[in-house]
PDB file of C-alpha atoms and ligand atoms in Angstrom:
ATOM      1  CA  UNK I  32     -12.052  -0.775  -6.346  1.00  0.00           C
ATOM      2  CA  UNK I  33      -8.796  -1.783  -7.907  1.00  0.00           C
ATOM      3  CA  UNK I  34      -8.508  -2.324 -11.658  1.00  0.00           C
ATOM      4  CA  UNK I  35      -7.475  -5.729 -13.032  1.00  0.00           C
ATOM      5  CA  UNK I  36      -4.105  -4.145 -13.962  1.00  0.00           C
ATOM      6  CA  UNK I  37      -3.368  -3.096 -10.373  1.00  0.00           C
ATOM      7  CA  UNK I  38      -4.535  -6.451  -9.037  1.00  0.00           C
ATOM      8  CA  UNK I  39      -2.208  -8.316 -11.426  1.00  0.00           C
ATOM      9  CA  UNK I  40       0.703  -6.044 -10.546  1.00  0.00           C
ATOM     10  CA  UNK I  41       0.160  -6.712  -6.839  1.00  0.00           C
ATOM     11  CA  UNK I  42      -0.320 -10.448  -7.382  1.00  0.00           C
ATOM     12  CA  UNK I  43       3.044 -10.501  -9.063  1.00  0.00           C
ATOM     13  CA  UNK I  44       4.960  -8.086  -6.828  1.00  0.00           C
ATOM     14  CA  UNK I  45       3.319  -8.935  -3.476  1.00  0.00           C
ATOM     15  CA  UNK I  46       5.499  -6.409  -1.643  1.00  0.00           C
ATOM     16  CA  UNK I  47       4.622  -2.746  -1.116  1.00  0.00           C
ATOM     17  CA  UNK I  48       7.141  -0.317   0.356  1.00  0.00           C
ATOM     18  CA  UNK I  49       5.388   2.309   2.498  1.00  0.00           C
ATOM     19  CA  UNK I  50       7.165   5.647   2.121  1.00  0.00           C
ATOM     20  CA  UNK I  51       6.943   8.933   3.974  1.00  0.00           C
ATOM     21  CA  UNK I  52       9.033  11.582   2.259  1.00  0.00           C
ATOM     22  CA  UNK I  53       9.867  15.023   3.632  1.00  0.00           C
ATOM     23  CA  UNK I  54      12.083  15.997   0.716  1.00  0.00           C
ATOM     24  CA  UNK I  55      11.094  15.436  -2.926  1.00  0.00           C
ATOM     25  CA  UNK I  56      14.764  15.722  -3.931  1.00  0.00           C
ATOM     26  CA  UNK I  57      15.308  12.291  -2.332  1.00  0.00           C
ATOM     27  CA  UNK I  58      12.492  10.649  -4.302  1.00  0.00           C
ATOM     28  CA  UNK I  59      14.487   9.682  -7.442  1.00  0.00           C
ATOM     29  CA  UNK I  60      17.319   7.926  -5.549  1.00  0.00           C
ATOM     30  CA  UNK I  61      14.852   6.267  -3.214  1.00  0.00           C
ATOM     31  CA  UNK I  62      12.810   4.951  -6.138  1.00  0.00           C
ATOM     32  CA  UNK I  63      15.939   3.679  -7.870  1.00  0.00           C
ATOM     33  CA  UNK I  64      17.162   1.895  -4.701  1.00  0.00           C
ATOM     34  CA  UNK I  65      13.810   0.133  -4.324  1.00  0.00           C
ATOM     35  CA  UNK I  66      13.763  -0.935  -7.967  1.00  0.00           C
ATOM     36  CA  UNK I  67      17.381  -2.119  -7.756  1.00  0.00           C
ATOM     37  CA  UNK I  68      16.365  -4.328  -4.815  1.00  0.00           C
ATOM     38  CA  UNK I  69      13.357  -5.704  -6.691  1.00  0.00           C
ATOM     39  CA  UNK I  70      10.484  -3.749  -5.100  1.00  0.00           C
ATOM     40  CA  UNK I  71       8.198  -2.355  -7.804  1.00  0.00           C
ATOM     41  CA  UNK I  72       5.198  -1.117  -5.843  1.00  0.00           C
ATOM     42  CA  UNK I  73       5.133   1.685  -3.297  1.00  0.00           C
ATOM     43  CA  UNK I  74       2.586   3.466  -1.144  1.00  0.00           C
ATOM     44  CA  UNK I  75       3.710   7.059  -0.783  1.00  0.00           C
ATOM     45  CA  UNK I  76       1.838   8.472   2.182  1.00  0.00           C
ATOM     46  CA  UNK I  77       0.339  11.953   2.237  1.00  0.00           C
ATOM     47  CA  UNK I  78       1.724  12.566   5.715  1.00  0.00           C
ATOM     48  CA  UNK I  79       4.110  15.351   4.809  1.00  0.00           C
ATOM     49  CA  UNK I  80       3.626  18.749   3.193  1.00  0.00           C
ATOM     50  CA  UNK I  81       5.670  17.739   0.173  1.00  0.00           C
ATOM     51  CA  UNK I  82       4.218  14.284  -0.454  1.00  0.00           C
ATOM     52  CA  UNK I  83       2.564  15.225  -3.747  1.00  0.00           C
ATOM     53  CA  UNK I  84       5.747  16.785  -5.092  1.00  0.00           C
ATOM     54  CA  UNK I  85       7.599  13.655  -4.016  1.00  0.00           C
ATOM     55  CA  UNK I  86       5.102  11.509  -5.901  1.00  0.00           C
ATOM     56  CA  UNK I  87       5.600  13.533  -9.078  1.00  0.00           C
ATOM     57  CA  UNK I  88       9.402  13.462  -8.705  1.00  0.00           C
ATOM     58  CA  UNK I  89       9.490   9.712  -8.112  1.00  0.00           C
ATOM     59  CA  UNK I  90       7.164   9.042 -10.992  1.00  0.00           C
ATOM     60  CA  UNK I  91       9.218  10.972 -13.500  1.00  0.00           C
ATOM     61  CA  UNK I  92      12.521   9.465 -12.301  1.00  0.00           C
ATOM     62  CA  UNK I  93      11.239   5.886 -12.042  1.00  0.00           C
ATOM     63  CA  UNK I  94       8.619   5.098 -14.691  1.00  0.00           C
ATOM     64  CA  UNK I  95       8.899   1.369 -13.865  1.00  0.00           C
ATOM     65  CA  UNK I  96       7.708   1.924 -10.309  1.00  0.00           C
ATOM     66  CA  UNK I  97       4.003   1.539  -9.545  1.00  0.00           C
ATOM     67  CA  UNK I  98       3.329   4.430  -7.195  1.00  0.00           C
ATOM     68  CA  UNK I  99       0.210   4.483  -5.075  1.00  0.00           C
ATOM     69  CA  UNK I 100      -0.769   7.245  -2.678  1.00  0.00           C
ATOM     70  CA  UNK I 101      -1.461   6.435   0.963  1.00  0.00           C
ATOM     71  CA  UNK I 102      -3.223   8.237   3.805  1.00  0.00           C
ATOM     72  CA  UNK I 103      -5.740   9.666   1.321  1.00  0.00           C
ATOM     73  CA  UNK I 104      -8.205  11.278   3.728  1.00  0.00           C
ATOM     74  CA  UNK I 105     -10.259  13.797   1.718  1.00  0.00           C
ATOM     75  CA  UNK I 106     -12.000  13.931  -1.679  1.00  0.00           C
ATOM     76  CA  UNK I 107      -9.639  16.792  -2.627  1.00  0.00           C
ATOM     77  CA  UNK I 108      -6.681  14.532  -1.940  1.00  0.00           C
ATOM     78  CA  UNK I 109      -8.247  11.826  -4.125  1.00  0.00           C
ATOM     79  CA  UNK I 110      -8.368  14.284  -7.024  1.00  0.00           C
ATOM     80  CA  UNK I 111      -4.901  15.676  -6.268  1.00  0.00           C
ATOM     81  CA  UNK I 112      -3.173  12.273  -6.235  1.00  0.00           C
ATOM     82  CA  UNK I 113      -4.986  11.256  -9.402  1.00  0.00           C
ATOM     83  CA  UNK I 114      -3.773  14.469 -11.076  1.00  0.00           C
ATOM     84  CA  UNK I 115      -0.242  13.812  -9.775  1.00  0.00           C
ATOM     85  CA  UNK I 116      -0.278  10.434 -11.504  1.00  0.00           C
ATOM     86  CA  UNK I 117      -0.834   8.003  -8.626  1.00  0.00           C
ATOM     87  CA  UNK I 118      -1.549   4.503  -9.914  1.00  0.00           C
ATOM     88  CA  UNK I 119      -3.837   3.780  -6.968  1.00  0.00           C
ATOM     89  CA  UNK I 120      -4.846   5.104  -3.577  1.00  0.00           C
ATOM     90  CA  UNK I 121      -5.253   3.628  -0.120  1.00  0.00           C
ATOM     91  CA  UNK I 122      -6.497   4.971   3.186  1.00  0.00           C
ATOM     92  CA  UNK I 123      -6.208   3.906   6.804  1.00  0.00           C
ATOM     93  CA  UNK I 124      -9.993   3.737   7.112  1.00  0.00           C
ATOM     94  CA  UNK I 125     -13.097   2.997   5.097  1.00  0.00           C
ATOM     95  CA  UNK I 126     -14.830   6.297   4.304  1.00  0.00           C
ATOM     96  CA  UNK I 127     -17.718   6.039   1.795  1.00  0.00           C
ATOM     97  CA  UNK I 128     -17.196   9.673   0.726  1.00  0.00           C
ATOM     98  CA  UNK I 129     -13.591   8.938  -0.230  1.00  0.00           C
ATOM     99  CA  UNK I 130     -14.635   5.795  -2.099  1.00  0.00           C
ATOM    100  CA  UNK I 131     -17.232   7.748  -4.122  1.00  0.00           C
ATOM    101  CA  UNK I 132     -14.620  10.390  -4.918  1.00  0.00           C
ATOM    102  CA  UNK I 133     -12.215   7.662  -6.062  1.00  0.00           C
ATOM    103  CA  UNK I 134     -14.845   6.192  -8.398  1.00  0.00           C
ATOM    104  CA  UNK I 135     -15.619   9.655  -9.781  1.00  0.00           C
ATOM    105  CA  UNK I 136     -11.919  10.424 -10.296  1.00  0.00           C
ATOM    106  CA  UNK I 137     -11.132   7.017 -11.792  1.00  0.00           C
ATOM    107  CA  UNK I 138      -8.555   6.290  -9.074  1.00  0.00           C
ATOM    108  CA  UNK I 139      -8.228   2.581  -8.226  1.00  0.00           C
ATOM    109  CA  UNK I 140      -8.678   2.507  -4.460  1.00  0.00           C
ATOM    110  CA  UNK I 141      -8.369   0.147  -1.496  1.00  0.00           C
ATOM    111  CA  UNK I 142      -9.893   1.360   1.788  1.00  0.00           C
ATOM    112  CA  UNK I 143      -8.500   0.361   5.153  1.00  0.00           C
ATOM    113  CA  UNK I 144     -10.444  -2.262   7.096  1.00  0.00           C
ATOM    114  CA  UNK I 145     -10.053  -4.151  10.341  1.00  0.00           C
ATOM    115  CA  UNK I 146     -13.629  -5.198  11.210  1.00  0.00           C
ATOM    116  CA  UNK I 147     -16.443  -7.065   9.412  1.00  0.00           C
ATOM    117  CA  UNK I 148     -18.434  -3.808   9.344  1.00  0.00           C
ATOM    118  CA  UNK I 149     -15.596  -2.069   7.507  1.00  0.00           C
ATOM    119  CA  UNK I 150     -15.447  -4.930   5.008  1.00  0.00           C
ATOM    120  CA  UNK I 151     -19.205  -4.777   4.370  1.00  0.00           C
ATOM    121  CA  UNK I 152     -18.967  -1.033   3.699  1.00  0.00           C
ATOM    122  CA  UNK I 153     -16.053  -1.524   1.327  1.00  0.00           C
ATOM    123  CA  UNK I 154     -17.892  -4.308  -0.522  1.00  0.00           C
ATOM    124  CA  UNK I 155     -20.955  -2.121  -0.864  1.00  0.00           C
ATOM    125  CA  UNK I 156     -18.768   0.538  -2.509  1.00  0.00           C
ATOM    126  CA  UNK I 157     -17.536  -2.040  -5.012  1.00  0.00           C
ATOM    127  CA  UNK I 158     -14.155  -2.868  -3.451  1.00  0.00           C
ATOM    128  CA  UNK I 159     -12.858  -6.425  -3.242  1.00  0.00           C
ATOM    129  CA  UNK I 160      -9.264  -5.458  -2.444  1.00  0.00           C
ATOM    130  CA  UNK I 161      -8.740  -3.845   0.954  1.00  0.00           C
ATOM    131  CA  UNK I 162      -5.904  -2.668   3.123  1.00  0.00           C
ATOM    132  CA  UNK I 163      -5.938  -4.606   6.415  1.00  0.00           C
ATOM    133  CA  UNK I 164      -4.848  -1.896   8.831  1.00  0.00           C
ATOM    134  CA  UNK I 165      -3.424  -1.727  11.433  1.00  0.00           C
ATOM    135  CA  UNK I 166      -2.607  -5.388  10.911  1.00  0.00           C
ATOM    136  CA  UNK I 167      -0.416  -6.006  13.947  1.00  0.00           C
ATOM    137  CA  UNK I 168      -2.337  -4.320  16.731  1.00  0.00           C
ATOM    138  CA  UNK I 169      -5.794  -5.271  15.459  1.00  0.00           C
ATOM    139  CA  UNK I 170      -4.975  -8.939  15.969  1.00  0.00           C
ATOM    140  CA  UNK I 171      -2.549 -10.008  13.270  1.00  0.00           C
ATOM    141  CA  UNK I 172      -3.032 -13.102  11.200  1.00  0.00           C
ATOM    142  CA  UNK I 173      -5.560 -14.824  13.519  1.00  0.00           C
ATOM    143  CA  UNK I 174      -7.774 -11.731  13.334  1.00  0.00           C
ATOM    144  CA  UNK I 175      -7.393 -11.496   9.563  1.00  0.00           C
ATOM    145  CA  UNK I 176      -8.418 -15.150   9.179  1.00  0.00           C
ATOM    146  CA  UNK I 177     -11.472 -14.610  11.373  1.00  0.00           C
ATOM    147  CA  UNK I 178     -12.717 -11.492   9.580  1.00  0.00           C
ATOM    148  CA  UNK I 179     -11.861 -12.787   6.104  1.00  0.00           C
ATOM    149  CA  UNK I 180     -13.717 -16.106   6.445  1.00  0.00           C
ATOM    150  CA  UNK I 181     -17.287 -14.812   5.937  1.00  0.00           C
ATOM    151  CA  UNK I 182     -16.192 -12.898   2.831  1.00  0.00           C
ATOM    152  CA  UNK I 183     -14.047 -15.537   1.104  1.00  0.00           C
ATOM    153  CA  UNK I 184     -16.915 -16.442  -1.257  1.00  0.00           C
ATOM    154  CA  UNK I 185     -16.985 -12.773  -2.325  1.00  0.00           C
ATOM    155  CA  UNK I 186     -13.296 -13.093  -3.248  1.00  0.00           C
ATOM    156  CA  UNK I 187     -12.188 -10.346  -0.884  1.00  0.00           C
ATOM    157  CA  UNK I 188      -8.428  -9.995  -0.649  1.00  0.00           C
ATOM    158  CA  UNK I 189      -6.301  -8.008   1.734  1.00  0.00           C
ATOM    159  CA  UNK I 190      -3.094  -6.014   1.873  1.00  0.00           C
ATOM    160  CA  UNK I 191      -1.922  -6.237   5.496  1.00  0.00           C
ATOM    161  CA  UNK I 192      -0.055  -3.104   6.564  1.00  0.00           C
ATOM    162  CA  UNK I 193       0.930  -1.758   9.944  1.00  0.00           C
ATOM    163  CA  UNK I 194       3.353  -3.636  12.161  1.00  0.00           C
ATOM    164  CA  UNK I 195       4.656  -5.964   9.476  1.00  0.00           C
ATOM    165  CA  UNK I 196       8.316  -6.940   9.429  1.00  0.00           C
ATOM    166  CA  UNK I 197      10.672  -9.094   7.417  1.00  0.00           C
ATOM    167  CA  UNK I 198      10.183 -11.721  10.138  1.00  0.00           C
ATOM    168  CA  UNK I 199       6.372 -11.906  10.235  1.00  0.00           C
ATOM    169  CA  UNK I 200       5.742 -11.251   6.525  1.00  0.00           C
ATOM    170  CA  UNK I 201       6.252 -14.882   5.361  1.00  0.00           C
ATOM    171  CA  UNK I 202       3.283 -16.148   7.422  1.00  0.00           C
ATOM    172  CA  UNK I 203       1.035 -13.471   5.941  1.00  0.00           C
ATOM    173  CA  UNK I 204       2.284 -14.181   2.416  1.00  0.00           C
ATOM    174  CA  UNK I 205       1.167 -17.811   2.734  1.00  0.00           C
ATOM    175  CA  UNK I 206      -2.391 -16.780   3.625  1.00  0.00           C
ATOM    176  CA  UNK I 207      -4.770 -17.270   0.648  1.00  0.00           C
ATOM    177  CA  UNK I 208      -6.670 -14.032   1.382  1.00  0.00           C
ATOM    178  CA  UNK I 209      -3.474 -11.959   1.269  1.00  0.00           C
ATOM    179  CA  UNK I 210      -2.962 -10.225  -2.063  1.00  0.00           C
ATOM    180  CA  UNK I 211       0.182  -8.320  -1.078  1.00  0.00           C
ATOM    181  CA  UNK I 212       1.690  -6.783   2.026  1.00  0.00           C
ATOM    182  CA  UNK I 213       4.249  -4.287   3.076  1.00  0.00           C
ATOM    183  CA  UNK I 214       5.359  -1.614   5.425  1.00  0.00           C
ATOM    184  CA  UNK I 215       7.771   1.115   6.275  1.00  0.00           C
ATOM    185  CA  UNK I 216      10.476  -1.301   7.365  1.00  0.00           C
ATOM    186  CA  UNK I 217      11.850  -1.437   3.813  1.00  0.00           C
ATOM    187  CA  UNK I 218      12.598   2.282   3.629  1.00  0.00           C
ATOM    188  CA  UNK I 219      12.326   3.799   7.118  1.00  0.00           C
ATOM    189  CA  UNK I 220      12.143   7.612   7.158  1.00  0.00           C
ATOM    190  CA  UNK I 221      15.445   7.824   9.069  1.00  0.00           C
ATOM    191  CA  UNK I 222      17.279   5.690   6.530  1.00  0.00           C
ATOM    192  CA  UNK I 223      15.825   7.780   3.701  1.00  0.00           C
ATOM    193  CA  UNK I 224      16.863  11.028   5.418  1.00  0.00           C
ATOM    194  CA  UNK I 225      20.390   9.590   5.824  1.00  0.00           C
ATOM    195  CA  UNK I 226      20.415   8.803   2.073  1.00  0.00           C
ATOM    196  CA  UNK I 227      21.489   5.281   2.950  1.00  0.00           C
ATOM    197  CA  UNK I 228      20.440   3.873  -0.405  1.00  0.00           C
ATOM    198  CA  UNK I 229      22.473   0.666  -0.077  1.00  0.00           C
ATOM    199  CA  UNK I 230      20.603  -0.303   3.113  1.00  0.00           C
ATOM    200  CA  UNK I 231      17.280   0.434   1.423  1.00  0.00           C
ATOM    201  CA  UNK I 232      18.271  -1.613  -1.607  1.00  0.00           C
ATOM    202  CA  UNK I 233      19.291  -4.495   0.683  1.00  0.00           C
ATOM    203  CA  UNK I 234      15.997  -4.233   2.619  1.00  0.00           C
ATOM    204  CA  UNK I 235      14.082  -4.222  -0.661  1.00  0.00           C
ATOM    205  CA  UNK I 236      15.978  -7.269  -1.892  1.00  0.00           C
ATOM    206  CA  UNK I 237      15.330  -9.169   1.348  1.00  0.00           C
ATOM    207  CA  UNK I 238      11.613  -8.340   1.101  1.00  0.00           C
ATOM    208  CA  UNK I 239      11.377  -9.225  -2.597  1.00  0.00           C
ATOM    209  CA  UNK I 240      13.165 -12.508  -1.919  1.00  0.00           C
ATOM    210  CA  UNK I 241      10.335 -13.562   0.429  1.00  0.00           C
ATOM    211  CA  UNK I 242       8.058 -13.894  -2.586  1.00  0.00           C
TER     212      UNK I 242
HETATM  213  C1  3PG W 474       0.777   2.306   6.410  1.00  0.00           C
HETATM  214  O1  3PG W 474       0.450   3.464   6.194  1.00  0.00           O
HETATM  215  O2  3PG W 474       0.522   1.385   5.639  1.00  0.00           O
HETATM  216  C2  3PG W 474       1.412   1.975   7.708  1.00  0.00           C
HETATM  217  O3  3PG W 474       1.678   3.130   8.432  1.00  0.00           O
HETATM  218  C3  3PG W 474       2.628   1.153   7.587  1.00  0.00           C
HETATM  219  O4  3PG W 474       2.833   0.672   8.873  1.00  0.00           O
HETATM  220  P1  3PG W 474       4.282   0.341   9.427  1.00  0.00           P
HETATM  221  O5  3PG W 474       4.983   1.661   9.568  1.00  0.00           O
HETATM  222  O6  3PG W 474       4.060  -0.329  10.750  1.00  0.00           O
HETATM  223  O7  3PG W 474       4.966  -0.534   8.427  1.00  0.00           O
END
């Protein structure tokens, strides 16, 4: 269940950079490179030991960035990312326990879905915005169209993630059910580790220019 504020921010930005950070010291420069390239929304995944610290560091260095937490897999993580100042949370799957924890914590949340059953569960928990994951291997745009059709009248919208690229993003962006999309291609972990901020800024600009 996203808030109207998060929905509007995503409607405007449409691009989400998926980040996996090993070193919180890199978070400020990374955030600045993304903003300089025109990317304002990120999903910072909880896939490293120092993800929460990275979230806090990025937030304080880049107040203009809308920082969501990704790979939120437990109720404790829901509470921890809320306390760390995440603007929203997403998960790879649709876990009713996580969705209840998100409601209780007041964390706008989009579960991951790739089947009609997932979508029904998410709807039942009050979500109309969902992460379509893994977009590429679960069937791409044809699959999204097929699973979205029965729920269009419920105004369900999707954020395709997983296997997206600068090349295939334009087709997804034209799809009416697609709220926003993104991926790790904008700031790959290797490029971040190399502190290659100019490449990340250029990737961000190329992605933002698709919109
Ligand atoms: C995510 O968490 O959204 C995905 O891992 C991003 O997938 P990608 O690395 O294929 O962009």
